mmCIF file of C-alpha atoms and ligand atoms in Angstrom:
data_model
loop_
_atom_site.group_PDB
_atom_site.id
_atom_site.type_symbol
_atom_site.label_atom_id
_atom_site.label_comp_id
_atom_site.label_asym_id
_atom_site.label_seq_id
_atom_site.Cartn_x
_atom_site.Cartn_y
_atom_site.Cartn_z
ATOM 1 C CA UNK A 9 11.045 -27.123 25.349
ATOM 2 C CA UNK A 10 11.650 -30.200 27.492
ATOM 3 C CA UNK A 11 9.166 -32.998 26.956
ATOM 4 C CA UNK A 12 9.775 -34.369 30.431
ATOM 5 C CA UNK A 13 7.383 -33.585 33.268
ATOM 6 C CA UNK A 14 8.291 -34.625 36.783
ATOM 7 C CA UNK A 15 4.973 -35.503 38.374
ATOM 8 C CA UNK A 16 4.011 -36.034 42.012
ATOM 9 C CA UNK A 17 0.944 -38.180 42.580
ATOM 10 C CA UNK A 18 -0.080 -36.635 45.910
ATOM 11 C CA UNK A 19 -2.024 -39.268 47.793
ATOM 12 C CA UNK A 20 -4.032 -38.153 50.821
ATOM 13 C CA UNK A 21 -4.873 -40.202 53.866
ATOM 14 C CA UNK A 22 -8.352 -39.870 55.350
ATOM 15 C CA UNK A 23 -10.042 -36.497 55.893
ATOM 16 C CA UNK A 24 -12.432 -36.416 58.858
ATOM 17 C CA UNK A 25 -15.895 -34.888 58.540
ATOM 18 C CA UNK A 26 -14.973 -32.216 61.084
ATOM 19 C CA UNK A 27 -11.580 -31.306 59.612
ATOM 20 C CA UNK A 28 -11.519 -27.654 58.581
ATOM 21 C CA UNK A 29 -10.596 -26.566 55.047
ATOM 22 C CA UNK A 30 -7.587 -24.791 56.555
ATOM 23 C CA UNK A 31 -6.343 -28.080 58.039
ATOM 24 C CA UNK A 32 -6.728 -29.887 54.722
ATOM 25 C CA UNK A 33 -5.152 -27.073 52.695
ATOM 26 C CA UNK A 34 -2.212 -27.236 55.125
ATOM 27 C CA UNK A 35 -1.725 -30.899 54.160
ATOM 28 C CA UNK A 36 -1.934 -30.055 50.449
ATOM 29 C CA UNK A 37 0.664 -27.310 50.908
ATOM 30 C CA UNK A 38 2.975 -29.762 52.701
ATOM 31 C CA UNK A 39 2.671 -31.994 49.629
ATOM 32 C CA UNK A 40 3.556 -29.061 47.349
ATOM 33 C CA UNK A 41 6.639 -28.262 49.393
ATOM 34 C CA UNK A 42 7.850 -31.867 49.385
ATOM 35 C CA UNK A 43 7.178 -32.113 45.642
ATOM 36 C CA UNK A 44 9.252 -28.992 45.062
ATOM 37 C CA UNK A 45 12.093 -30.461 47.115
ATOM 38 C CA UNK A 46 11.956 -33.544 44.861
ATOM 39 C CA UNK A 47 12.176 -31.467 41.687
ATOM 40 C CA UNK A 48 8.568 -31.856 40.497
ATOM 41 C CA UNK A 49 6.745 -29.720 37.929
ATOM 42 C CA UNK A 50 3.180 -30.903 38.513
ATOM 43 C CA UNK A 51 1.318 -32.176 41.608
ATOM 44 C CA UNK A 52 -1.839 -34.251 41.192
ATOM 45 C CA UNK A 53 -4.300 -34.278 44.104
ATOM 46 C CA UNK A 54 -7.237 -36.715 44.510
ATOM 47 C CA UNK A 55 -10.966 -36.385 43.847
ATOM 48 C CA UNK A 56 -12.841 -34.210 46.389
ATOM 49 C CA UNK A 57 -9.513 -33.407 48.013
ATOM 50 C CA UNK A 58 -10.783 -30.644 50.314
ATOM 51 C CA UNK A 59 -13.316 -32.601 52.370
ATOM 52 C CA UNK A 60 -14.224 -36.036 53.559
ATOM 53 C CA UNK A 61 -16.021 -38.164 50.925
ATOM 54 C CA UNK A 62 -19.453 -36.785 51.921
ATOM 55 C CA UNK A 63 -21.582 -38.821 49.423
ATOM 56 C CA UNK A 64 -21.328 -41.647 51.956
ATOM 57 C CA UNK A 65 -24.039 -39.892 53.997
ATOM 58 C CA UNK A 66 -27.691 -39.278 53.168
ATOM 59 C CA UNK A 67 -28.457 -35.607 53.850
ATOM 60 C CA UNK A 68 -31.542 -33.517 53.115
ATOM 61 C CA UNK A 69 -30.542 -30.150 54.550
ATOM 62 C CA UNK A 70 -29.378 -27.957 51.649
ATOM 63 C CA UNK A 71 -27.118 -25.839 53.857
ATOM 64 C CA UNK A 72 -25.425 -28.926 55.262
ATOM 65 C CA UNK A 73 -24.882 -30.312 51.749
ATOM 66 C CA UNK A 74 -23.572 -26.994 50.478
ATOM 67 C CA UNK A 75 -21.043 -26.835 53.317
ATOM 68 C CA UNK A 76 -19.030 -29.471 51.430
ATOM 69 C CA UNK A 77 -18.962 -27.389 48.216
ATOM 70 C CA UNK A 78 -16.639 -24.585 47.088
ATOM 71 C CA UNK A 79 -18.508 -21.504 45.919
ATOM 72 C CA UNK A 80 -15.368 -19.890 44.456
ATOM 73 C CA UNK A 81 -12.051 -21.239 43.214
ATOM 74 C CA UNK A 82 -9.727 -20.044 44.492
ATOM 75 C CA UNK A 83 -11.802 -19.027 47.482
ATOM 76 C CA UNK A 84 -10.969 -17.808 50.958
ATOM 77 C CA UNK A 85 -9.780 -21.248 52.099
ATOM 78 C CA UNK A 86 -7.939 -22.280 48.935
ATOM 79 C CA UNK A 87 -6.164 -19.020 48.052
ATOM 80 C CA UNK A 88 -3.192 -20.116 50.187
ATOM 81 C CA UNK A 89 -2.798 -23.254 48.068
ATOM 82 C CA UNK A 90 -2.729 -21.226 44.851
ATOM 83 C CA UNK A 91 -0.313 -18.710 46.376
ATOM 84 C CA UNK A 92 2.117 -21.369 47.559
ATOM 85 C CA UNK A 93 2.026 -23.275 44.253
ATOM 86 C CA UNK A 94 2.732 -20.053 42.375
ATOM 87 C CA UNK A 95 5.549 -19.132 44.770
ATOM 88 C CA UNK A 96 7.083 -22.584 44.199
ATOM 89 C CA UNK A 97 6.441 -22.474 40.442
ATOM 90 C CA UNK A 98 4.438 -25.711 40.547
ATOM 91 C CA UNK A 99 1.382 -26.685 38.544
ATOM 92 C CA UNK A 100 -1.309 -28.808 40.133
ATOM 93 C CA UNK A 101 -4.626 -30.509 39.564
ATOM 94 C CA UNK A 102 -7.221 -30.546 42.321
ATOM 95 C CA UNK A 103 -10.523 -32.329 42.760
ATOM 96 C CA UNK A 104 -13.286 -30.554 44.702
ATOM 97 C CA UNK A 105 -17.043 -30.201 44.985
ATOM 98 C CA UNK A 106 -18.048 -27.175 42.904
ATOM 99 C CA UNK A 107 -21.167 -25.046 43.437
ATOM 100 C CA UNK A 108 -21.712 -22.654 40.536
ATOM 101 C CA UNK A 109 -23.185 -19.148 40.972
ATOM 102 C CA UNK A 110 -26.422 -20.545 39.439
ATOM 103 C CA UNK A 111 -26.552 -23.193 42.167
ATOM 104 C CA UNK A 112 -25.480 -26.192 40.114
ATOM 105 C CA UNK A 113 -23.298 -28.829 41.754
ATOM 106 C CA UNK A 114 -20.457 -30.721 40.116
ATOM 107 C CA UNK A 115 -17.738 -33.168 41.054
ATOM 108 C CA UNK A 116 -14.931 -31.156 39.492
ATOM 109 C CA UNK A 117 -11.225 -31.209 38.801
ATOM 110 C CA UNK A 118 -9.114 -28.248 37.704
ATOM 111 C CA UNK A 119 -5.692 -27.971 36.117
ATOM 112 C CA UNK A 120 -3.656 -25.022 37.362
ATOM 113 C CA UNK A 121 -0.572 -23.642 35.629
ATOM 114 C CA UNK A 122 2.659 -22.714 37.410
ATOM 115 C CA UNK A 123 1.535 -19.079 37.618
ATOM 116 C CA UNK A 124 -1.720 -19.919 39.412
ATOM 117 C CA UNK A 125 -3.957 -19.621 36.339
ATOM 118 C CA UNK A 126 -6.731 -22.210 35.994
ATOM 119 C CA UNK A 127 -6.180 -23.605 32.500
ATOM 120 C CA UNK A 128 -8.590 -26.535 32.517
ATOM 121 C CA UNK A 129 -11.795 -27.589 34.230
ATOM 122 C CA UNK A 130 -13.419 -31.019 34.071
ATOM 123 C CA UNK A 131 -16.772 -32.034 35.584
ATOM 124 C CA UNK A 132 -17.220 -35.741 36.307
ATOM 125 C CA UNK A 133 -19.094 -37.720 33.656
ATOM 126 C CA UNK A 134 -19.618 -41.147 35.270
ATOM 127 C CA UNK A 135 -21.350 -40.484 38.590
ATOM 128 C CA UNK A 136 -21.640 -43.821 40.396
ATOM 129 C CA UNK A 137 -23.995 -44.897 43.140
ATOM 130 C CA UNK A 138 -27.648 -43.974 43.730
ATOM 131 C CA UNK A 139 -30.051 -41.086 44.393
ATOM 132 C CA UNK A 140 -32.122 -42.177 47.343
ATOM 133 C CA UNK A 141 -31.343 -43.407 50.837
ATOM 134 C CA UNK A 142 -30.594 -47.143 50.784
ATOM 135 C CA UNK A 143 -30.348 -48.120 54.458
ATOM 136 C CA UNK A 144 -29.376 -51.720 53.674
ATOM 137 C CA UNK A 145 -25.923 -50.476 52.672
ATOM 138 C CA UNK A 146 -23.165 -50.233 55.289
ATOM 139 C CA UNK A 147 -22.609 -46.724 53.895
ATOM 140 C CA UNK A 148 -24.178 -44.704 51.112
ATOM 141 C CA UNK A 149 -22.743 -43.675 47.732
ATOM 142 C CA UNK A 150 -24.956 -40.719 46.777
ATOM 143 C CA UNK A 151 -23.013 -39.072 43.962
ATOM 144 C CA UNK A 152 -26.062 -39.272 41.689
ATOM 145 C CA UNK A 153 -27.988 -37.295 44.332
ATOM 146 C CA UNK A 154 -25.481 -34.548 45.092
ATOM 147 C CA UNK A 155 -23.902 -33.868 41.698
ATOM 148 C CA UNK A 156 -25.286 -32.694 38.363
ATOM 149 C CA UNK A 157 -24.404 -34.427 35.114
ATOM 150 C CA UNK A 158 -21.246 -33.162 33.454
ATOM 151 C CA UNK A 159 -21.491 -30.309 30.988
ATOM 152 C CA UNK A 160 -17.816 -30.461 30.012
ATOM 153 C CA UNK A 161 -17.273 -33.962 28.679
ATOM 154 C CA UNK A 162 -13.683 -35.124 28.269
ATOM 155 C CA UNK A 163 -11.335 -32.422 27.037
ATOM 156 C CA UNK A 164 -7.580 -32.000 26.813
ATOM 157 C CA UNK A 165 -5.358 -28.946 27.168
ATOM 158 C CA UNK A 166 -1.943 -27.954 25.861
ATOM 159 C CA UNK A 167 0.010 -27.510 29.086
ATOM 160 C CA UNK A 168 3.366 -28.355 30.664
ATOM 161 C CA UNK A 169 4.830 -28.905 27.194
ATOM 162 C CA UNK A 170 2.324 -31.611 26.276
ATOM 163 C CA UNK A 171 -1.363 -32.482 25.893
ATOM 164 C CA UNK A 172 -3.051 -33.233 29.213
ATOM 165 C CA UNK A 173 -6.536 -34.451 30.097
ATOM 166 C CA UNK A 174 -8.436 -35.138 33.301
ATOM 167 C CA UNK A 175 -11.077 -37.543 34.522
ATOM 168 C CA UNK A 176 -12.335 -38.495 37.973
ATOM 169 C CA UNK A 177 -12.546 -41.786 39.849
ATOM 170 C CA UNK A 178 -15.339 -43.949 38.385
ATOM 171 C CA UNK A 179 -14.481 -42.553 34.928
ATOM 172 C CA UNK A 180 -11.285 -44.616 35.039
ATOM 173 C CA UNK A 181 -13.245 -47.867 34.824
ATOM 174 C CA UNK A 182 -14.706 -46.963 31.393
ATOM 175 C CA UNK A 183 -12.576 -47.390 28.249
ATOM 176 C CA UNK A 184 -14.537 -44.614 26.503
ATOM 177 C CA UNK A 185 -13.049 -42.109 28.954
ATOM 178 C CA UNK A 186 -9.496 -42.703 27.822
ATOM 179 C CA UNK A 187 -10.375 -43.145 24.150
ATOM 180 C CA UNK A 188 -12.234 -39.823 23.887
ATOM 181 C CA UNK A 189 -9.133 -38.106 25.271
ATOM 182 C CA UNK A 190 -6.835 -40.354 23.218
ATOM 183 C CA UNK A 191 -8.639 -39.158 20.096
ATOM 184 C CA UNK A 192 -7.653 -35.614 21.082
ATOM 185 C CA UNK A 193 -4.002 -36.637 21.412
ATOM 186 C CA UNK A 194 -3.836 -36.924 25.212
ATOM 187 C CA UNK A 195 -0.299 -37.635 26.389
ATOM 188 C CA UNK A 196 -1.078 -37.632 30.092
ATOM 189 C CA UNK A 197 -4.349 -38.202 31.947
ATOM 190 C CA UNK A 198 -4.632 -36.980 35.531
ATOM 191 C CA UNK A 199 -7.216 -38.604 37.769
ATOM 192 C CA UNK A 200 -8.048 -38.714 41.441
ATOM 193 C CA UNK A 201 -10.295 -41.177 43.221
ATOM 194 C CA UNK A 202 -12.102 -42.131 46.446
ATOM 195 C CA UNK A 203 -12.739 -45.854 46.253
ATOM 196 C CA UNK A 204 -14.134 -47.759 49.221
ATOM 197 C CA UNK A 205 -12.728 -51.271 49.545
ATOM 198 C CA UNK A 206 -16.266 -52.540 50.079
ATOM 199 C CA UNK A 207 -18.775 -52.235 47.242
ATOM 200 C CA UNK A 208 -22.204 -52.869 48.833
ATOM 201 C CA UNK A 209 -23.957 -54.138 45.659
ATOM 202 C CA UNK A 210 -21.030 -56.462 44.819
ATOM 203 C CA UNK A 211 -19.141 -57.544 47.959
ATOM 204 C CA UNK A 212 -17.538 -60.356 45.967
ATOM 205 C CA UNK A 213 -15.422 -57.649 44.272
ATOM 206 C CA UNK A 214 -13.987 -56.331 47.536
ATOM 207 C CA UNK A 215 -10.869 -58.505 47.506
ATOM 208 C CA UNK A 216 -10.185 -57.375 43.922
ATOM 209 C CA UNK A 217 -10.591 -53.622 44.358
ATOM 210 C CA UNK A 218 -6.858 -52.829 44.140
ATOM 211 C CA UNK A 219 -6.461 -55.193 41.187
ATOM 212 C CA UNK A 220 -9.332 -53.528 39.322
ATOM 213 C CA UNK A 221 -7.842 -50.107 40.030
ATOM 214 C CA UNK A 222 -4.497 -51.005 38.483
ATOM 215 C CA UNK A 223 -6.063 -53.055 35.684
ATOM 216 C CA UNK A 224 -8.202 -50.254 34.245
ATOM 217 C CA UNK A 225 -5.580 -47.525 34.506
ATOM 218 C CA UNK A 226 -2.823 -49.630 32.952
ATOM 219 C CA UNK A 227 -5.156 -50.653 30.120
ATOM 220 C CA UNK A 228 -6.178 -47.022 29.524
ATOM 221 C CA UNK A 229 -2.548 -45.921 29.366
ATOM 222 C CA UNK A 230 -1.393 -48.683 26.992
ATOM 223 C CA UNK A 231 -4.398 -48.626 24.650
ATOM 224 C CA UNK A 232 -4.053 -44.879 24.143
ATOM 225 C CA UNK A 233 -0.269 -44.547 24.351
ATOM 226 C CA UNK A 234 -0.395 -42.046 27.194
ATOM 227 C CA UNK A 235 0.700 -41.560 30.785
ATOM 228 C CA UNK A 236 -1.909 -42.056 33.502
ATOM 229 C CA UNK A 237 -1.525 -40.557 36.961
ATOM 230 C CA UNK A 238 -3.997 -42.121 39.415
ATOM 231 C CA UNK A 239 -4.198 -40.638 42.904
ATOM 232 C CA UNK A 240 -6.138 -41.963 45.889
ATOM 233 C CA UNK A 241 -7.699 -40.520 48.963
ATOM 234 C CA UNK A 242 -6.994 -43.597 51.012
ATOM 235 C CA UNK A 243 -7.211 -45.196 54.423
ATOM 236 C CA UNK A 244 -9.966 -45.506 56.980
ATOM 237 C CA UNK A 245 -12.145 -42.417 56.498
ATOM 238 C CA UNK A 246 -14.974 -42.099 59.023
ATOM 239 C CA UNK A 247 -15.049 -45.876 59.473
ATOM 240 C CA UNK A 248 -14.968 -46.676 55.737
ATOM 241 C CA UNK A 249 -11.715 -48.248 54.461
ATOM 242 C CA UNK A 250 -10.626 -46.744 51.123
ATOM 243 C CA UNK A 251 -8.058 -48.221 48.753
ATOM 244 C CA UNK A 252 -4.633 -46.672 48.151
ATOM 245 C CA UNK A 253 -2.977 -47.857 44.963
ATOM 246 C CA UNK A 254 -1.792 -44.404 43.862
ATOM 247 C CA UNK A 255 0.455 -44.846 40.851
ATOM 248 C CA UNK A 256 2.012 -43.333 37.754
ATOM 249 C CA UNK A 257 1.689 -45.496 34.643
ATOM 250 C CA UNK A 258 3.786 -45.171 31.486
ATOM 251 C CA UNK A 259 2.378 -45.496 27.924
ATOM 252 C CA UNK A 260 3.717 -49.062 27.979
ATOM 253 C CA UNK A 261 1.097 -49.835 30.638
ATOM 254 C CA UNK A 262 3.816 -50.349 33.234
ATOM 255 C CA UNK A 263 3.503 -48.707 36.642
ATOM 256 C CA UNK A 264 6.699 -46.735 37.218
ATOM 257 C CA UNK A 265 6.005 -45.198 40.653
ATOM 258 C CA UNK A 266 3.571 -46.056 43.418
ATOM 259 C CA UNK A 267 2.781 -45.222 47.019
ATOM 260 C CA UNK A 268 3.421 -47.841 49.676
ATOM 261 C CA UNK A 269 0.931 -46.876 52.380
ATOM 262 C CA UNK A 270 -2.513 -45.340 52.786
ATOM 263 C CA UNK A 271 -1.574 -41.983 54.302
ATOM 264 C CA UNK A 272 -0.321 -38.675 52.925
ATOM 265 C CA UNK A 273 2.443 -39.757 50.548
ATOM 266 C CA UNK A 274 3.936 -38.763 47.192
ATOM 267 C CA UNK A 275 4.734 -41.091 44.302
ATOM 268 C CA UNK A 276 7.102 -39.313 41.930
ATOM 269 C CA UNK A 277 8.194 -40.082 38.372
ATOM 270 C CA UNK A 278 9.973 -38.309 35.558
ATOM 271 C CA UNK A 279 7.477 -38.699 32.705
ATOM 272 C CA UNK A 280 8.855 -38.428 29.178
ATOM 273 C CA UNK A 281 5.965 -37.387 26.960
ATOM 274 C CA UNK A 282 7.881 -38.547 23.894
ATOM 275 C CA UNK A 283 7.523 -42.102 25.225
ATOM 276 C CA UNK A 284 3.920 -41.886 23.955
ATOM 277 C CA UNK A 285 5.059 -41.775 20.343
ATOM 278 C CA UNK A 286 6.191 -45.368 20.089
ATOM 279 C CA UNK A 287 2.621 -46.494 20.924
ATOM 280 C CA UNK A 288 0.703 -43.718 19.172
ATOM 281 C CA UNK A 289 2.612 -44.268 15.923
ATOM 282 C CA UNK A 290 2.514 -48.093 15.774
ATOM 283 C CA UNK A 291 0.051 -50.463 17.486
ATOM 284 C CA UNK A 292 -2.259 -47.595 18.444
ATOM 285 C CA UNK A 293 -1.863 -45.413 15.383
ATOM 286 C CA UNK A 294 -5.566 -44.558 15.425
ATOM 287 C CA UNK A 295 -5.648 -42.992 11.953
ATOM 288 C CA UNK A 296 -4.131 -46.121 10.422
ATOM 289 C CA UNK A 297 -5.900 -48.855 12.375
ATOM 290 C CA UNK A 298 -9.161 -47.758 14.017
ATOM 291 C CA UNK A 299 -12.373 -48.946 12.321
ATOM 292 C CA UNK A 300 -15.029 -46.530 13.592
ATOM 293 C CA UNK A 301 -17.519 -47.717 10.961
ATOM 294 C CA UNK A 302 -17.825 -50.820 13.137
ATOM 295 C CA UNK A 303 -18.098 -49.004 16.465
ATOM 296 C CA UNK A 304 -21.507 -47.363 16.005
ATOM 297 C CA UNK A 305 -23.200 -49.231 18.842
ATOM 298 C CA UNK A 306 -20.865 -47.633 21.341
ATOM 299 C CA UNK A 307 -22.630 -44.296 20.958
ATOM 300 C CA UNK A 308 -26.017 -45.511 19.684
ATOM 301 C CA UNK A 309 -26.755 -47.915 22.519
ATOM 302 C CA UNK A 310 -26.495 -47.366 26.266
ATOM 303 C CA UNK A 311 -27.297 -50.739 27.816
ATOM 304 C CA UNK A 312 -26.683 -54.176 26.339
ATOM 305 C CA UNK A 313 -29.502 -55.582 24.172
ATOM 306 C CA UNK A 314 -29.384 -59.334 23.883
ATOM 307 C CA UNK A 315 -29.971 -61.217 20.633
ATOM 308 C CA UNK A 316 -33.442 -62.798 20.281
HETATM 309 N N1 CDT B 427 -15.772 -41.838 43.830
HETATM 310 C C1 CDT B 427 -16.069 -42.881 43.014
HETATM 311 O O1 CDT B 427 -16.398 -42.686 41.838
HETATM 312 N N2 CDT B 427 -16.009 -44.100 43.524
HETATM 313 C C2 CDT B 427 -16.401 -45.273 42.835
HETATM 314 C C3 CDT B 427 -16.921 -46.206 43.860
HETATM 315 C C4 CDT B 427 -17.031 -47.573 43.497
HETATM 316 S S1 CDT B 427 -18.396 -48.019 42.611
HETATM 317 C C5 CDT B 427 -17.724 -49.501 41.973
HETATM 318 C C6 CDT B 427 -15.277 -45.889 42.011
HETATM 319 O O2 CDT B 427 -15.494 -46.212 40.851
HETATM 320 O O3 CDT B 427 -14.171 -46.079 42.526
#
């Protein structure tokens, strides 16, 4: 079986609050069709790819909040996406807001095989932002309010001839994310994000937001000898500018394909999974070189404790 996967990182431009699911799914299907034309096997969509990034608003009405969540996957609005991907023989990963039958809420990503079967589900671990209304901010970031804590952790799946994992947005800033998947042999990590240019608690970071995006994903790829596919929902969404920076990163840490703008756009690369081996078997041969007996604090301690 070929160890090459041709991947489309399917960046989305802004989604308006009033855009219907059908409108958005139409854009996702256009991406699938273009990816097929370009010879792709797998299409990676961003975080919360079916709606606007709703955690920017403080809401108290449960029905209004639930209107941003999918109650079934595929459901009435997303069946067309699954049907078209299957017809084209394409796999995809998709981020969306998930409401379970028990009424739990997750920021979720799924991995879908070429035949339309959901083969992997990941629920976001690192939920950034805050729980309560903070009117001093230019816009809110209420992921801690609207989403439950992950019950999946970081897993990987044998798919597309390799070992694939997923994470979501803020997860990409944490080295533990990549390492937990690296320790399961991950050869490719798929991740979508919605990252405002402006970070209200730290406006001094704003000018560095694209740099930080590339920095963490390249480091994660290199230090674990795996491919990383990072996909933005970008552009000015409901008055909030969001970074682009969609890119496909090789196990060397080098970006090999990237979008140029902040609208709907594909970045495509032929990803050789065997390129992981050179890193996984030498510098980052974990079995030979890791020293976990010295890493205890990483799981024992949450926040930094300073010496006396
Ligand atoms: N969606 C998401 O996780 N966004 C956060 C916002 C910035 S908090 C620094 C992110 O990490 O990109």
